[in-house]
Structures are given as structure tokens and as C-alpha cells.
Short mmCIF file of C-alpha atoms and ligand atoms in Angstrom, two decimals:
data_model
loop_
_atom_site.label_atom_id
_atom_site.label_comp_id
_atom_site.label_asym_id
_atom_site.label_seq_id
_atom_site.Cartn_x
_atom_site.Cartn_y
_atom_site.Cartn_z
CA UNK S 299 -140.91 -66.30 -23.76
CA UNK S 300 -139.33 -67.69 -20.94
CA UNK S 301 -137.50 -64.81 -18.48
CA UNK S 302 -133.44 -65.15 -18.54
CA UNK S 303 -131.10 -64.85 -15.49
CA UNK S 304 -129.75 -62.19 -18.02
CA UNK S 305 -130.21 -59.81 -15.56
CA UNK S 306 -127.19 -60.70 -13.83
CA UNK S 307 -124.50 -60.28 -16.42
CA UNK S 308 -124.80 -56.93 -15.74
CA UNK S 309 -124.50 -56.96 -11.45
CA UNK S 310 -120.97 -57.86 -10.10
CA UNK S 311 -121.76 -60.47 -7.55
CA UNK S 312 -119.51 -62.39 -5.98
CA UNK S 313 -121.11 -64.98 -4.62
CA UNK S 314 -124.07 -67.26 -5.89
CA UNK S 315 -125.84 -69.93 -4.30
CA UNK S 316 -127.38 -72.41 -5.78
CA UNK S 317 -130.38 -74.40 -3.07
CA UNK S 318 -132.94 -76.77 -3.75
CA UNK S 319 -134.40 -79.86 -2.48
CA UNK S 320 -132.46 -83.49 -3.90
CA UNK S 321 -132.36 -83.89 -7.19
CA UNK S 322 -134.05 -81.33 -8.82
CA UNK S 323 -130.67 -80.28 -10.62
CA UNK S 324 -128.89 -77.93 -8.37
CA UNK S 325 -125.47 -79.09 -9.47
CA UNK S 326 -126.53 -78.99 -13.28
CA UNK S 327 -127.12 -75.53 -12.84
CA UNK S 328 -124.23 -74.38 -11.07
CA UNK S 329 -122.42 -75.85 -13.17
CA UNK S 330 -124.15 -74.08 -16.08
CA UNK S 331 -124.37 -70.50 -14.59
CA UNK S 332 -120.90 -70.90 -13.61
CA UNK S 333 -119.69 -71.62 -16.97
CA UNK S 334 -122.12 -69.09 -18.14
CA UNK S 335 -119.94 -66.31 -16.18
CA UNK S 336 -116.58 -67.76 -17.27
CA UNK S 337 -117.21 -67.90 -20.69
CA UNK S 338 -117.39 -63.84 -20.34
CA UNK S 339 -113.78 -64.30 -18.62
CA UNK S 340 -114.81 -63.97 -15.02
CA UNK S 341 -112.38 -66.28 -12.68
CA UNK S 342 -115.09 -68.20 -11.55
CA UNK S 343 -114.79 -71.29 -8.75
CA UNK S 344 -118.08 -73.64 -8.34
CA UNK S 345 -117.61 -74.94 -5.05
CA UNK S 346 -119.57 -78.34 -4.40
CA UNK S 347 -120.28 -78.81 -0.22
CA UNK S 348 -122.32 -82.28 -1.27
CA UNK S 349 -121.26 -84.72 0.95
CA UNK S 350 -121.57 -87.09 -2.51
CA UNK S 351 -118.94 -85.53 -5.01
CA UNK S 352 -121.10 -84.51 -8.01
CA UNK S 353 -118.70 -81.68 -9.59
CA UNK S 354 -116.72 -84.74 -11.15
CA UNK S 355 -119.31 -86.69 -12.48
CA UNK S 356 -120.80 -83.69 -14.24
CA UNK S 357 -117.82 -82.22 -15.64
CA UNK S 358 -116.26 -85.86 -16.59
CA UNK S 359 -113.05 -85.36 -14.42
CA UNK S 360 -111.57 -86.01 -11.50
CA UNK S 361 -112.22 -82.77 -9.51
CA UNK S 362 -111.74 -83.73 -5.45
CA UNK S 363 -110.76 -80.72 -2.41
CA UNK S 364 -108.08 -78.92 -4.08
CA UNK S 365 -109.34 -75.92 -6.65
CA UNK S 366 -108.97 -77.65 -10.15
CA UNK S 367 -108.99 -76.12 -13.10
CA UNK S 368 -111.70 -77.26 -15.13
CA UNK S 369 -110.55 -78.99 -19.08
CA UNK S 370 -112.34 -77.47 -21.84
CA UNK S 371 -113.76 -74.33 -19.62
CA UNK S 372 -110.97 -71.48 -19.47
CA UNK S 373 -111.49 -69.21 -16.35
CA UNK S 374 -113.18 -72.25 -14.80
CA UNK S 375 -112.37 -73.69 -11.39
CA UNK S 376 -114.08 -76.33 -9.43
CA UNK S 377 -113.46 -77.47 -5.84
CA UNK S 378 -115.57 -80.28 -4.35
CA UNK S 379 -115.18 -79.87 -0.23
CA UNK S 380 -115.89 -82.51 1.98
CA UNK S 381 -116.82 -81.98 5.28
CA UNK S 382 -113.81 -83.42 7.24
CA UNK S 383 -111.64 -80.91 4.89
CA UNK S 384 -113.84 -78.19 6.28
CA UNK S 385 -113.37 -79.33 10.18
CA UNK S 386 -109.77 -79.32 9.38
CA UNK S 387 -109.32 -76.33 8.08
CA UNK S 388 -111.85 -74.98 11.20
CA UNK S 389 -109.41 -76.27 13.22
CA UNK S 390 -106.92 -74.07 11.75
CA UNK S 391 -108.63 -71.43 12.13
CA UNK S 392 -110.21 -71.59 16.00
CA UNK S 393 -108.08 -74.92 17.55
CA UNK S 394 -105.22 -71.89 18.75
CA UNK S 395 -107.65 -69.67 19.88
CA UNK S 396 -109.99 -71.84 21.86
CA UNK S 397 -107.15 -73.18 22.74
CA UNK S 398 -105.65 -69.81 24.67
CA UNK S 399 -108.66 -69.60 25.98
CA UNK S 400 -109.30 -72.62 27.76
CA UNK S 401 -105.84 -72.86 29.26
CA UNK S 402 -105.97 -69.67 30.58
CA UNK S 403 -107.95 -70.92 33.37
CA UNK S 404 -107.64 -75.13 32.74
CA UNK S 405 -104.78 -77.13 32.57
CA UNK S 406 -106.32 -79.11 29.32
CA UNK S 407 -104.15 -81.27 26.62
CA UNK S 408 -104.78 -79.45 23.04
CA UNK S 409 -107.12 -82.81 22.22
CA UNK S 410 -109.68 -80.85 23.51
CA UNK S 411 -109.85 -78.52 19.99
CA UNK S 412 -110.85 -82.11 19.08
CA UNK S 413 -113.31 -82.57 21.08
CA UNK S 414 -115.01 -79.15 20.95
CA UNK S 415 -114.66 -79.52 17.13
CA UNK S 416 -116.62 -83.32 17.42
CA UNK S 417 -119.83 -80.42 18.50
CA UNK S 418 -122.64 -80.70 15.95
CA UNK S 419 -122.72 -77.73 13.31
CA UNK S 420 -119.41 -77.14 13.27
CA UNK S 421 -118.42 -77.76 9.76
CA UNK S 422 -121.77 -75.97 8.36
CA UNK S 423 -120.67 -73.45 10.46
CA UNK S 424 -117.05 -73.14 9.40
CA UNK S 425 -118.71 -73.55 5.88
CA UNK S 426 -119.85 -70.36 5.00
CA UNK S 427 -116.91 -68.64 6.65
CA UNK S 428 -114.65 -70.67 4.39
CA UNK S 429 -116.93 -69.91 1.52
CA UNK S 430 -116.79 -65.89 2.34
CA UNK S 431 -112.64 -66.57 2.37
CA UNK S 432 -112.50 -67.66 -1.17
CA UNK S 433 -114.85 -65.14 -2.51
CA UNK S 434 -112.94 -62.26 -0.61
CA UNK S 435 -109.09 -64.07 -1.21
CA UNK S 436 -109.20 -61.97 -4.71
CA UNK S 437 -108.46 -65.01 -6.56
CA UNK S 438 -111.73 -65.21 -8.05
CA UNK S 439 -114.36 -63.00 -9.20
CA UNK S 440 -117.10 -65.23 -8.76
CA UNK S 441 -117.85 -68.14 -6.65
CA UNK S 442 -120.58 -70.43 -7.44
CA UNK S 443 -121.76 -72.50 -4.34
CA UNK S 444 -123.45 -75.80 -5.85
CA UNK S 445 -125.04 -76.37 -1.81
CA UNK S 446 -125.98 -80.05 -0.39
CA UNK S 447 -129.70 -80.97 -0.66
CA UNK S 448 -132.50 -79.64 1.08
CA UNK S 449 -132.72 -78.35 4.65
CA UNK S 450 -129.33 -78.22 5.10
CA UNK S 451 -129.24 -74.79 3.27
CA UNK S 452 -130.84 -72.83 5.42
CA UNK S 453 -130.05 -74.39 8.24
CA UNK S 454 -126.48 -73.17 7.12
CA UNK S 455 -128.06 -69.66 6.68
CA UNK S 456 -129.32 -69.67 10.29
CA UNK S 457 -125.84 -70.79 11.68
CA UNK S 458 -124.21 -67.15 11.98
CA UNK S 459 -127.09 -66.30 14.35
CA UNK S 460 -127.50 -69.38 16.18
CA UNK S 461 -123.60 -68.67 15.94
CA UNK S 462 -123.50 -65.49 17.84
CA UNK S 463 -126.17 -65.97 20.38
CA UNK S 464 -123.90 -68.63 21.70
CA UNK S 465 -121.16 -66.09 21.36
CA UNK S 466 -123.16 -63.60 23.41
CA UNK S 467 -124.11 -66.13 26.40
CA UNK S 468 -120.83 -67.31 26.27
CA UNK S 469 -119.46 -63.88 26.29
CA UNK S 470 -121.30 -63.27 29.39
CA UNK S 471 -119.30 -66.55 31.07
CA UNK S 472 -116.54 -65.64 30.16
CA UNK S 473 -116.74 -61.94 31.63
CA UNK S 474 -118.04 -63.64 35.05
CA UNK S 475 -114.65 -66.27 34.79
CA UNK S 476 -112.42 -62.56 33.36
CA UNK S 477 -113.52 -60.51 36.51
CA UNK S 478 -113.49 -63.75 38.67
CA UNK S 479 -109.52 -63.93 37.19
CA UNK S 480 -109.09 -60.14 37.77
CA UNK S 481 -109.59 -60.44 41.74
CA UNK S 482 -107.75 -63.67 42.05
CA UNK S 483 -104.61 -61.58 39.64
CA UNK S 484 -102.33 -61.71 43.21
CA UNK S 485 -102.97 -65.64 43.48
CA UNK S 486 -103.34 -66.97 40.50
CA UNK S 487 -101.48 -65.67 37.46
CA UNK S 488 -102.46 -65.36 33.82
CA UNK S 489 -99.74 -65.65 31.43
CA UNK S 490 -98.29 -62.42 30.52
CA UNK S 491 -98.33 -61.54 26.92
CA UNK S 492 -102.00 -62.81 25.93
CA UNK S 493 -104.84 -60.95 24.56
CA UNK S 494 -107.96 -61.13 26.42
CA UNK S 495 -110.40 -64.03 26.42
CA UNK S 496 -112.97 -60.84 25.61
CA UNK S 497 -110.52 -59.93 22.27
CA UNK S 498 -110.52 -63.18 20.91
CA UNK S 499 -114.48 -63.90 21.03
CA UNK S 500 -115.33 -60.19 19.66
CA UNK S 501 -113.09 -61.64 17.08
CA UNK S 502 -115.50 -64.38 16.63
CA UNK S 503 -118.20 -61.90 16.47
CA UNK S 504 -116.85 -59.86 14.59
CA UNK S 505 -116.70 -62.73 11.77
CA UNK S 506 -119.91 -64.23 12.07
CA UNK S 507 -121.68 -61.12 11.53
CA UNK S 508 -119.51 -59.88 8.64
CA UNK S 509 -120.30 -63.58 6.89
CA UNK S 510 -124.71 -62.21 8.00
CA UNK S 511 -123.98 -59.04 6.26
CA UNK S 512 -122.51 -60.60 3.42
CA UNK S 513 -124.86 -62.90 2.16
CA UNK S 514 -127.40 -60.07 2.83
CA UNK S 515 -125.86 -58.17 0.98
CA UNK S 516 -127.74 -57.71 -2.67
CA UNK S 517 -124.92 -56.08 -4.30
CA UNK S 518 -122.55 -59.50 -3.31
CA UNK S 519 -124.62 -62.28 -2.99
CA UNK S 520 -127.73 -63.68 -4.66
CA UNK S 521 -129.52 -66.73 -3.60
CA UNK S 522 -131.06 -68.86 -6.84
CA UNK S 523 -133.92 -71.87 -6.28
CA UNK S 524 -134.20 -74.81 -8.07
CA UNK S 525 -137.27 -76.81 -8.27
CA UNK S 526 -139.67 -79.76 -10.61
CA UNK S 527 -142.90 -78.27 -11.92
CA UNK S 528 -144.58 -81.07 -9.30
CA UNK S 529 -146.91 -80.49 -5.99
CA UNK S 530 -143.16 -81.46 -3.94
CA UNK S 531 -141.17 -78.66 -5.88
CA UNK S 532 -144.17 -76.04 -4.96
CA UNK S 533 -144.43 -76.90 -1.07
CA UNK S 534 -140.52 -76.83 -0.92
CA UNK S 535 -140.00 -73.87 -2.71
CA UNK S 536 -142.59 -71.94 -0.47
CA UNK S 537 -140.85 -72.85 2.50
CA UNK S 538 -137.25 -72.06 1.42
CA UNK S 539 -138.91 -68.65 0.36
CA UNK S 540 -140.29 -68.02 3.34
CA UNK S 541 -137.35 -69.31 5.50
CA UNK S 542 -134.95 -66.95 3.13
CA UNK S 543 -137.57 -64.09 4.14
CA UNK S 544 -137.65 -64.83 7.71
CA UNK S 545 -133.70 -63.64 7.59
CA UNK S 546 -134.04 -61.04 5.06
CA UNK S 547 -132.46 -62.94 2.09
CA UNK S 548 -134.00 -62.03 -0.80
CA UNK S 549 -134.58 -64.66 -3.72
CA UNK S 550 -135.16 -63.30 -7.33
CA UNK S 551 -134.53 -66.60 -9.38
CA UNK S 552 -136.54 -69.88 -9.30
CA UNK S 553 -135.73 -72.28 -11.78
CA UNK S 554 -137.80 -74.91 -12.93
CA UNK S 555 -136.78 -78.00 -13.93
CA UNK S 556 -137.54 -81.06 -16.06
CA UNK S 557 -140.02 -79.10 -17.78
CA UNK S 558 -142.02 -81.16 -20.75
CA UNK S 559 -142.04 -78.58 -23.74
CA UNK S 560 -143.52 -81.11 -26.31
CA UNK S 561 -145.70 -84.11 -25.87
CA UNK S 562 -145.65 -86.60 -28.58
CA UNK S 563 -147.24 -89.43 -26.68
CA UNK S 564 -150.33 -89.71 -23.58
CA UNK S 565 -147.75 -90.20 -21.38
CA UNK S 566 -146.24 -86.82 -22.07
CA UNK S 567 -149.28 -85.24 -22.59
CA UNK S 568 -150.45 -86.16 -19.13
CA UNK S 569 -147.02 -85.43 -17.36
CA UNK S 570 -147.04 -82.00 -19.20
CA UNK S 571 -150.63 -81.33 -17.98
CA UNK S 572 -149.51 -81.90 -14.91
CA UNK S 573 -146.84 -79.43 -14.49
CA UNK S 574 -148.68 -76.78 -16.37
CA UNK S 575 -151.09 -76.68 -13.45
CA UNK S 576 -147.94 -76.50 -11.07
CA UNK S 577 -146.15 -73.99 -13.50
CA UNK S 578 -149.41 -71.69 -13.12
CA UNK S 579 -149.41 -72.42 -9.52
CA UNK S 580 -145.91 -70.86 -8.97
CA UNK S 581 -146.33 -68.15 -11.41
CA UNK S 582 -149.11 -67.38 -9.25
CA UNK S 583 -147.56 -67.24 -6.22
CA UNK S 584 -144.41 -65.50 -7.45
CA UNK S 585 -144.93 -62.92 -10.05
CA UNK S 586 -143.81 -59.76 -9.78
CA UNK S 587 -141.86 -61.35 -6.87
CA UNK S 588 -139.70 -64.10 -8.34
CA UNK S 589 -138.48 -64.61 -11.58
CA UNK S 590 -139.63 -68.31 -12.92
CA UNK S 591 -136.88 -69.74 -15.91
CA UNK S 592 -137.78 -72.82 -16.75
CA UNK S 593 -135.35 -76.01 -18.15
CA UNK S 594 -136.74 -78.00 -20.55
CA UNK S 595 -136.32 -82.17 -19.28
CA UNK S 596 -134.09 -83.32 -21.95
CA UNK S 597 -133.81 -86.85 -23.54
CA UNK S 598 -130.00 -87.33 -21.98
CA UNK S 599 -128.47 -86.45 -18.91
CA UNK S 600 -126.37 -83.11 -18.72
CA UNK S 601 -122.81 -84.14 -18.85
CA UNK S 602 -119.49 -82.28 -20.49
CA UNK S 603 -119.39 -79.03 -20.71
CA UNK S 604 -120.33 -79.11 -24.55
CA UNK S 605 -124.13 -79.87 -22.85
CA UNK S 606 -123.79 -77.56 -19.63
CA UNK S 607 -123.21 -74.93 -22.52
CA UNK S 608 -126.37 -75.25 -23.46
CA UNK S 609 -128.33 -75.07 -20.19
CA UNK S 610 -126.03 -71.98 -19.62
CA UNK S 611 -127.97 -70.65 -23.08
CA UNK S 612 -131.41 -71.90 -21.97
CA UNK S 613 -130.94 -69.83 -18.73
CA UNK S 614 -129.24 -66.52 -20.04
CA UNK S 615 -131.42 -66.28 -23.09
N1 ATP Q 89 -133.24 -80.59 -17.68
C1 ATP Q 89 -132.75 -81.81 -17.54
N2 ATP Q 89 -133.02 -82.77 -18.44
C2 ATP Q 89 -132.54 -84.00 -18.30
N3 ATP Q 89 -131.75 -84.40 -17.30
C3 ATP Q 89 -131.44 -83.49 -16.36
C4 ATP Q 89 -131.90 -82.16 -16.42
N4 ATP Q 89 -131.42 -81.48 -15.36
C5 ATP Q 89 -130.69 -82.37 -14.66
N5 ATP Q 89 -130.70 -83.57 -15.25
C6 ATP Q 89 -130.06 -84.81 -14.79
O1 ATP Q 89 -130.66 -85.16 -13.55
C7 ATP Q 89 -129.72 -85.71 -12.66
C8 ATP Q 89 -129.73 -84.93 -11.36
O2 ATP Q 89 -129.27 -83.60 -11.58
P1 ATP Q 89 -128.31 -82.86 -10.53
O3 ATP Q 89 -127.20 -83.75 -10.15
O4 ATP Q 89 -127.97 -81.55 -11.12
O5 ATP Q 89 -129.32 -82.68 -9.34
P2 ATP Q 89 -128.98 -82.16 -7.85
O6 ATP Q 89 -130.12 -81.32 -7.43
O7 ATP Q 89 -127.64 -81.55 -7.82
O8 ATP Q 89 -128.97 -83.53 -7.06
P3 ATP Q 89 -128.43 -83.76 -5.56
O9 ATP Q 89 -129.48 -83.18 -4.68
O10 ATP Q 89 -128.34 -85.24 -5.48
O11 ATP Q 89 -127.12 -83.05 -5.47
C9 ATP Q 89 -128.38 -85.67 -13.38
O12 ATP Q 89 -128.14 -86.92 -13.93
C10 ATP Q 89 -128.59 -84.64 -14.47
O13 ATP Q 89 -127.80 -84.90 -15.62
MG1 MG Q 90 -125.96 -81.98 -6.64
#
């Protein structure tokens, strides 16, 4: 019998995230676990960070950076973000801030939010903060994050750290510059009125490591893995579970994809061979650990919702 996600119909999380390398279906199922939890008549958003929309092509409608409401899926929501939307809205967020802080002590033009917000990581950054916005704005009881291939995932995942160890050295700076600014008070005056360089980045703080305790959180969050029953899909799956350990993020869900259930042909019966031996290889390394649900490879691509239905039933049993 093949194991069900089933086991989360009866947790409350809030947020899922779907990661996997290219290709291996991430987006097909997102799309199907987040119908899955709307059809029970949970407000649910799948949010789509690829930097290639995919949301759209899937769901057969124009879906784009606003949240739409899905046709044909009550409760459904989908929102396809791109990453200039998210450096915007960063902007919105830190350009006043960064920029109180800088002219404090420079006399800078407000272009240089701009150029601080040109730094690599920025939007991944911003990302998950956005991400922890929507899931906390109350407008929807679930989000579904359909993430962008690969590496990228984690590398998102190790932002809020990388994140606040800049925070802390630049904390540090700024304390040297604060008490620098404290003896020269008499000479040179800050404007009245402001709240202290030191507020604003334990602000910062403050954020970054309520996004860390979020996703570690196992009552909130819940991190699922796709893969292809194929020597690639085992190598990459080990790493993203060991990378997920590595900052306490438990995984409980692989699915695997493209699976051959029944062979009619050589060709078939090889290819079905050959992910048997993978299969076993995973189940191996997994059990007790991970549970594997696997996708049969169907003759059609998974388009409409009338077929995402029934990958939703596939993986809830
Ligand atoms: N079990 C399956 N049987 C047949 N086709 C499938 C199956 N799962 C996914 N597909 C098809 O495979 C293609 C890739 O799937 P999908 O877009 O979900 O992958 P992805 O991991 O999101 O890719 P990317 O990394 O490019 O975002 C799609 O055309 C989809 O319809
Ligand atoms: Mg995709």
C-alpha cells in the first residue's frame, strides 16, 4: 500500500513547502496538496517563487503577482511572485529604515536603498519574510510554497542566519559609529526625534529570527521532498536531507515521482526495474525516518484541476 500524506489533515499547519531538484514535479504537487486542503474548505494560497511562472500553465489561467482566485477550486488562491515584485516590496519594507540610518551620519540621496537593495540575496532574503507575512496576515489558513528548483531552497533556508550574523557584525559597527556620535553630541547633532540606529537593527533581528523559529517550528511548518525513483533523485534527496538536518528542519514526506506501476512493453519493464532498485534504495535509507508516497508517471501531463484532483487522491489516500 503506498503511505498517504493523510497524516496531515489532521495537524493545522500553516505553512508547507514544497523543494526538489528541476523537474521532478514540485509545482504538480503543490498544486495538488493545495487543492487537497481547500477542498476541506481551508483558505489556502499556493505561492509560486519560480522565476518561470508555472502556477498558470498548470491551472490553465492567467495567474501573475496579485493573489488570484483560482476557477473551478473554491477556497483556492494562487499568487505567482517574481523576484523584482519581491525587491520592491523589500524596499518597502527596509528602504525608510536603512534609510534613517545612513543619514544619520551621511549626507546620501535615498538612491542608495537602490543600491544596497542591487546586494546579492536580497530578494531570497526578503522571500521568506514575505512568505511568513501572508501566512500570519490571517487571510489564509494555509499557504502552500511551490519553491524554485534546486539549491536555491536551502540556500533560502540558510539566509535568516547568514542574515543575522551580518546583523550582529554590523551591530557591532554601528555601536562603535553610536558611541563615536555620543561624544561628538556637542558638535555634531543627530536629528531629534529618531529612534536609535541600535532600535531599528534589533528590529531586524528581531524578524529574522522569528521567520528561523517559524519554519522550525513542527506545529507551523512542514517541509515536503520531491524526487524521480533515479540514481539523481537519490543523491539529491540525501543532500537536501542532510542540509534540512544541519538546521534542524525536519522532513517527514518524500514523494516519488514518475513512478512506472505497470510495464506492458521491455522498455517499461526495464525503466521499472530500474527504479525499483532506486525505490528500495530510498526506502532503505529512510524508513522509519521519512515517509516515501509515490506518484505513478501518467500517460498525460497534469493539467486542470479535474487532473490535480487526482494526484491530490493518489497522495492523501
Ligand atoms: N506523475 C506524473 N505523470 C506524468 N506527468 C507528470 C507527472 N508529474 C508531473 N508531470 C508533468 O511533468 C512536468 C513537470 O512537472 P512540474 O512542473 O510539476 O515540475 P517542477 O518540479 O515544478 O519543475 P520546475 O523545477 O521546472 O519548476 C509537467 O508537464 C507535469 O505535468
Ligand atoms: Mg515548478
Amino acid at each position: 500500500m503506498n503511505p498517504s500524506l493523510s497524516r496531515l489533515d489532521k495537524e493545522q499547519k500553516r505553512l508547507i513547502m514544497i523543494g526538489g531538484k528541476g523537474g521532478v514535479g514540485k509545482t504538480t504537487c503543490a498544486s495538488a496538496i493545495a487543492l487537497h486542503f481547500s477542498l476541506q474548505g481551508k483558505r489556502t494560497l499556493i505561492i509560486s517563487s519560480d522565476p518561470t511562472p508555472s502556477l498558470s500553465d498548470i491551472f490553465e489561467m492567467e495567474i501573475g503577482d496579485q493573489e488570484t482566485a483560482i476557477k473551478d477550486a473554491p477556497n483556492l488562491y494562487g499568487i505567482e511572485i517574481s523576484s523584482e515584485v519581491v525587491l520592491k516590496k523589500w524596499k518597502e519594507r527596509f528602504g525608510p529604515e536603512i534609510f534613517e540610518i545612513v543619514s544619520s551620519f551621511a549626507s546620501l540621496d535615498y538612491d542608495f536603498v537602490d543600491y544596497i537593495g542591487g546586494a546579492p540575496g536580497i530578494e531570497e532574503e526578503y522571500m521568506l519574510n514575505y512568505i511568513l507575512e501572508l501566512v500570519e496576515g490571517g487571510q489564509y489558513d494555509l499557504v502552500v510554497w511551490d519553491t524554485a528548483p534546486a539549491g536555491h531552497t536551502l540556500r533560502l533556508l540558510h539566509l535568516p542566519q547568514i542574515f543575522l550574523k551580518h546583523l550582529e557584525a554590523a551591530t557591532k559597527f554601528y555601536m562603535n559609529l553610536y558611541s563615536y556620535f555620543e561624544k561628538l553630541k556637542d558638535t555634531v547633532k543627530l536629528r531629534k526625534g529618531k529612534r536609535s540606529l541600535l532600535e531599528i537593527i534589533s528590529g531586524w533581528e528581531d524578524l529574522a529570527e522569528k521567520v528561523v523559529r517559524f519554519i522550525r517550528d513542527p506545529q507551523k511548518s512542514e517541509f515536503i521532498i520531491v524526487t524521480i525513483p533515479e540514481a539523481l533523485g537519490v543523491k539529491q534527496t540525501e543532500r537536501i536531507v542532510q542540509d534540512f538536518d544541519d538546521y534542524q528542519l525536519k522532513v517527514n514526506h518524500l514523494i516519488v515521482n514518475y513512478v512506472v506501476r505497470e510495464a506492458d512493453c521491455e522498455f517499461h519493464k526495464q525503466r521499472r526495474e530500474m527504479q525499483q532498485n532506486y525505490i528500495k534504495i530510498l526506502q532503505d535509507q529512510y524508513s522509519g525516518r521519512i515517509q516515501l508516497t509515490e506518484i505513478p508517471l501518467s500517460p498525460r501531463e497534469i493539467k486542470g484541476v479535474e487532473r490535480i484532483k487526482k494526484i491530490s487522491d493518489i497522495l492523501f489516500g
